[in-house]
PDB file of C-alpha atoms in Angstrom:
ATOM      1  CA  MET A   1       0.322   0.354   0.176  1.00 94.00           C
ATOM      2  CA  PHE A   2       0.983   3.437  -0.933  1.00 97.00           C
ATOM      3  CA  ALA A   3       1.943   5.950   1.849  1.00 97.00           C
ATOM      4  CA  ASN A   4       3.418   9.590   1.031  1.00 98.00           C
ATOM      5  CA  PRO A   5       7.161  10.563   2.654  1.00 98.00           C
ATOM      6  CA  PRO A   6       7.438  12.046   6.077  1.00 98.00           C
ATOM      7  CA  ASP A   7       7.544  15.618   6.880  1.00 98.00           C
ATOM      8  CA  SER A   8      11.222  15.367   7.413  1.00 98.00           C
ATOM      9  CA  LEU A   9      11.825  13.562   3.915  1.00 98.00           C
ATOM     10  CA  LEU A  10       9.894  16.120   2.198  1.00 98.00           C
ATOM     11  CA  ARG A  11      11.370  19.470   3.792  1.00 98.00           C
ATOM     12  CA  SER A  12      15.130  17.651   2.689  1.00 98.00           C
ATOM     13  CA  LEU A  13      13.211  17.150  -0.919  1.00 98.00           C
ATOM     14  CA  PHE A  14      12.548  20.700  -0.702  1.00 98.00           C
ATOM     15  CA  THR A  15      15.983  22.289   0.062  1.00 98.00           C
ATOM     16  CA  ASP A  16      17.879  20.073  -1.919  1.00 98.00           C
ATOM     17  CA  SER A  17      15.774  20.311  -4.922  1.00 98.00           C
ATOM     18  CA  ARG A  18      15.948  23.275  -7.588  1.00 98.00           C
ATOM     19  CA  ARG A  19      15.133  22.211 -10.496  1.00 98.00           C
ATOM     20  CA  ILE A  20      11.411  20.731 -11.348  1.00 99.00           C
ATOM     21  CA  ALA A  21       9.937  19.673 -14.562  1.00 98.00           C
ATOM     22  CA  VAL A  22       6.238  20.315 -14.231  1.00 98.00           C
ATOM     23  CA  VAL A  23       4.389  18.084 -16.982  1.00 98.00           C
ATOM     24  CA  GLY A  24       1.261  19.273 -17.724  1.00 98.00           C
ATOM     25  CA  LEU A  25       2.391  23.212 -17.122  1.00 98.00           C
ATOM     26  CA  SER A  26      -0.598  24.993 -18.971  1.00 97.00           C
ATOM     27  CA  PRO A  27       0.301  28.248 -20.076  1.00 97.00           C
ATOM     28  CA  GLN A  28      -3.020  29.789 -19.528  1.00 97.00           C
ATOM     29  CA  PRO A  29      -2.518  31.889 -15.575  1.00 98.00           C
ATOM     30  CA  SER A  30      -5.959  30.916 -14.524  1.00 98.00           C
ATOM     31  CA  ARG A  31      -5.326  26.826 -14.405  1.00 98.00           C
ATOM     32  CA  PRO A  32      -3.764  25.701 -11.026  1.00 98.00           C
ATOM     33  CA  SER A  33      -0.385  24.285 -12.935  1.00 98.00           C
ATOM     34  CA  TYR A  34       0.275  27.903 -14.085  1.00 98.00           C
ATOM     35  CA  ARG A  35      -0.353  29.286 -10.543  1.00 98.00           C
ATOM     36  CA  VAL A  36       0.954  26.819  -8.413  1.00 98.00           C
ATOM     37  CA  SER A  37       4.591  26.525 -10.840  1.00 98.00           C
ATOM     38  CA  ARG A  38       4.711  30.469 -10.610  1.00 98.00           C
ATOM     39  CA  GLN A  39       4.687  30.496  -7.395  1.00 98.00           C
ATOM     40  CA  MET A  40       7.151  27.329  -7.163  1.00 98.00           C
ATOM     41  CA  GLN A  41       9.314  29.564  -9.466  1.00 98.00           C
ATOM     42  CA  ALA A  42       8.965  32.737  -6.977  1.00 98.00           C
ATOM     43  CA  TRP A  43      10.312  30.625  -4.070  1.00 98.00           C
ATOM     44  CA  GLY A  44      13.523  30.043  -6.466  1.00 98.00           C
ATOM     45  CA  TYR A  45      13.173  26.918  -7.833  1.00 98.00           C
ATOM     46  CA  GLN A  46      13.561  26.639 -12.001  1.00 98.00           C
ATOM     47  CA  ILE A  47      10.749  25.492 -13.757  1.00 98.00           C
ATOM     48  CA  VAL A  48      10.784  23.102 -16.871  1.00 98.00           C
ATOM     49  CA  PRO A  49       7.693  22.891 -18.510  1.00 98.00           C
ATOM     50  CA  VAL A  50       6.928  20.324 -20.237  1.00 98.00           C
ATOM     51  CA  ARG A  51       4.367  20.348 -22.617  1.00 97.00           C
ATOM     52  CA  PRO A  52       4.160  19.443 -26.252  1.00 95.00           C
ATOM     53  CA  LEU A  53       2.615  22.082 -28.775  1.00 94.00           C
ATOM     54  CA  VAL A  54       3.775  25.223 -26.693  1.00 95.00           C
ATOM     55  CA  ALA A  55       6.851  27.007 -26.867  1.00 97.00           C
ATOM     56  CA  GLU A  56       7.332  28.221 -23.677  1.00 97.00           C
ATOM     57  CA  VAL A  57       5.923  29.117 -20.454  1.00 98.00           C
ATOM     58  CA  LEU A  58       6.491  31.106 -17.609  1.00 98.00           C
ATOM     59  CA  GLY A  59       9.521  32.513 -19.536  1.00 98.00           C
ATOM     60  CA  GLN A  60      11.348  29.472 -19.869  1.00 98.00           C
ATOM     61  CA  PRO A  61      11.361  27.060 -22.661  1.00 98.00           C
ATOM     62  CA  ALA A  62       8.792  23.933 -23.081  1.00 98.00           C
ATOM     63  CA  TYR A  63       9.490  20.623 -24.000  1.00 98.00           C
ATOM     64  CA  GLY A  64       7.535  18.043 -25.218  1.00 98.00           C
ATOM     65  CA  ARG A  65       8.230  14.706 -23.336  1.00 97.00           C
ATOM     66  CA  LEU A  66      10.362  14.465 -20.100  1.00 98.00           C
ATOM     67  CA  GLU A  67      13.032  12.874 -22.325  1.00 98.00           C
ATOM     68  CA  ASP A  68      13.474  16.256 -24.115  1.00 98.00           C
ATOM     69  CA  VAL A  69      14.788  17.982 -21.289  1.00 98.00           C
ATOM     70  CA  PRO A  70      18.425  18.940 -20.943  1.00 98.00           C
ATOM     71  CA  GLY A  71      20.078  18.459 -17.760  1.00 97.00           C
ATOM     72  CA  GLN A  72      18.648  17.011 -14.218  1.00 97.00           C
ATOM     73  CA  VAL A  73      15.597  17.402 -13.286  1.00 98.00           C
ATOM     74  CA  ASP A  74      15.443  16.945  -9.118  1.00 98.00           C
ATOM     75  CA  ILE A  75      11.853  16.526  -8.755  1.00 98.00           C
ATOM     76  CA  VAL A  76       8.997  15.549 -12.081  1.00 98.00           C
ATOM     77  CA  ASN A  77       5.862  17.353 -11.110  1.00 98.00           C
ATOM     78  CA  VAL A  78       2.795  16.171 -12.171  1.00 98.00           C
ATOM     79  CA  PHE A  79      -0.766  18.056 -13.271  1.00 98.00           C
ATOM     80  CA  ARG A  80      -1.803  15.164 -16.176  1.00 97.00           C
ATOM     81  CA  ASN A  81      -4.765  12.456 -15.685  1.00 96.00           C
ATOM     82  CA  THR A  82      -4.595   9.835 -13.863  1.00 97.00           C
ATOM     83  CA  ASN A  83      -4.771   7.233 -17.236  1.00 97.00           C
ATOM     84  CA  GLU A  84      -0.995   9.304 -18.232  1.00 98.00           C
ATOM     85  CA  VAL A  85       0.793   8.842 -14.874  1.00 98.00           C
ATOM     86  CA  ASP A  86       2.119   4.977 -15.744  1.00 98.00           C
ATOM     87  CA  ALA A  87       3.870   6.823 -18.817  1.00 98.00           C
ATOM     88  CA  ILE A  88       4.921   9.492 -16.624  1.00 98.00           C
ATOM     89  CA  VAL A  89       6.379   7.578 -14.372  1.00 98.00           C
ATOM     90  CA  ASP A  90       8.345   5.596 -17.042  1.00 98.00           C
ATOM     91  CA  SER A  91       9.433   8.613 -18.341  1.00 98.00           C
ATOM     92  CA  ALA A  92      10.708   9.800 -14.887  1.00 98.00           C
ATOM     93  CA  ILE A  93      12.618   6.541 -14.211  1.00 98.00           C
ATOM     94  CA  ALA A  94      14.497   6.383 -17.586  1.00 98.00           C
ATOM     95  CA  ILE A  95      15.534  10.316 -16.742  1.00 98.00           C
ATOM     96  CA  GLY A  96      16.626   9.148 -13.560  1.00 98.00           C
ATOM     97  CA  ALA A  97      14.747  11.804 -11.538  1.00 98.00           C
ATOM     98  CA  PRO A  98      15.002  11.252  -8.060  1.00 98.00           C
ATOM     99  CA  ALA A  99      11.369  12.454  -7.082  1.00 98.00           C
ATOM    100  CA  ILE A 100       8.183  12.641  -8.719  1.00 98.00           C
ATOM    101  CA  TRP A 101       5.071  14.672  -7.297  1.00 98.00           C
ATOM    102  CA  ILE A 102       1.662  13.698  -8.641  1.00 98.00           C
ATOM    103  CA  GLN A 103      -0.650  16.710  -7.897  1.00 98.00           C
ATOM    104  CA  GLN A 104      -3.588  16.406  -5.362  1.00 97.00           C
ATOM    105  CA  GLY A 105      -6.694  15.166  -6.733  1.00 97.00           C
ATOM    106  CA  ILE A 106      -4.226  12.055  -8.751  1.00 98.00           C
ATOM    107  CA  VAL A 107      -3.906   9.291  -7.987  1.00 98.00           C
ATOM    108  CA  ASN A 108      -2.410   6.175  -9.147  1.00 98.00           C
ATOM    109  CA  GLU A 109      -1.403   3.438  -6.371  1.00 98.00           C
ATOM    110  CA  PRO A 110       0.222   1.120  -8.989  1.00 98.00           C
ATOM    111  CA  ALA A 111       2.219   3.390 -10.855  1.00 98.00           C
ATOM    112  CA  ALA A 112       3.301   5.216  -7.073  1.00 98.00           C
ATOM    113  CA  LEU A 113       4.371   2.109  -6.174  1.00 98.00           C
ATOM    114  CA  ARG A 114       6.590   1.226  -9.281  1.00 98.00           C
ATOM    115  CA  ALA A 115       7.884   4.585  -9.197  1.00 98.00           C
ATOM    116  CA  GLN A 116       8.991   4.012  -5.443  1.00 98.00           C
ATOM    117  CA  ALA A 117      10.248   0.447  -6.582  1.00 98.00           C
ATOM    118  CA  ALA A 118      12.565   2.085  -8.905  1.00 98.00           C
ATOM    119  CA  GLY A 119      14.054   4.107  -6.109  1.00 98.00           C
ATOM    120  CA  LEU A 120      11.896   7.411  -6.705  1.00 98.00           C
ATOM    121  CA  THR A 121      10.940   9.414  -3.790  1.00 98.00           C
ATOM    122  CA  VAL A 122       7.048   9.620  -4.362  1.00 98.00           C
ATOM    123  CA  VAL A 123       4.170  11.952  -3.002  1.00 98.00           C
ATOM    124  CA  MET A 124       0.742  11.517  -4.489  1.00 98.00           C
ATOM    125  CA  ASP A 125      -2.088  13.612  -4.033  1.00 98.00           C
ATOM    126  CA  ARG A 126      -0.704  16.510  -2.485  1.00 98.00           C
ATOM    127  CA  CYS A 127      -0.150  20.288  -3.948  1.00 98.00           C
ATOM    128  CA  ILE A 128       3.720  20.866  -3.804  1.00 98.00           C
ATOM    129  CA  MET A 129       2.687  24.683  -3.082  1.00 98.00           C
ATOM    130  CA  ILE A 130       0.931  23.811  -0.362  1.00 98.00           C
ATOM    131  CA  GLU A 131       3.419  21.530   1.571  1.00 98.00           C
ATOM    132  CA  TYR A 132       6.323  23.575   0.698  1.00 98.00           C
ATOM    133  CA  ALA A 133       4.134  26.566   2.323  1.00 98.00           C
ATOM    134  CA  ARG A 134       3.602  24.245   5.252  1.00 98.00           C
ATOM    135  CA  LEU A 135       6.823  23.176   5.845  1.00 98.00           C
ATOM    136  CA  LEU A 136       9.115  25.942   5.172  1.00 95.00           C
TER     137      LEU A 136
END
């Protein structure tokens, strides 16, 4: 059964991470993915948009797939439908991401357990912005 990491590990994840690839980052300011990512950017994180057919979001170049993102990604933050999480977990494992954060309202326990088994820190059904504000 899946369980989210304890607060101490989440604090470490936040303090040790600098670069967040956001899968499904919308260019529309009214969307939660945009608002959350803009706030994480304001708190000092480099946001890497992962969204096909978009050139840039939040002033950063966008990539069609996680595999296209150059350099190391510290956290893969997922704003996609539950049925898309399996493929995103596969990509996160393939690029060697140390952590995947599956946003609030998105639950795919088999995918989360598979990511954990591959050695990733996994957070599911929680908002990265809310947790950052709560813990730091």
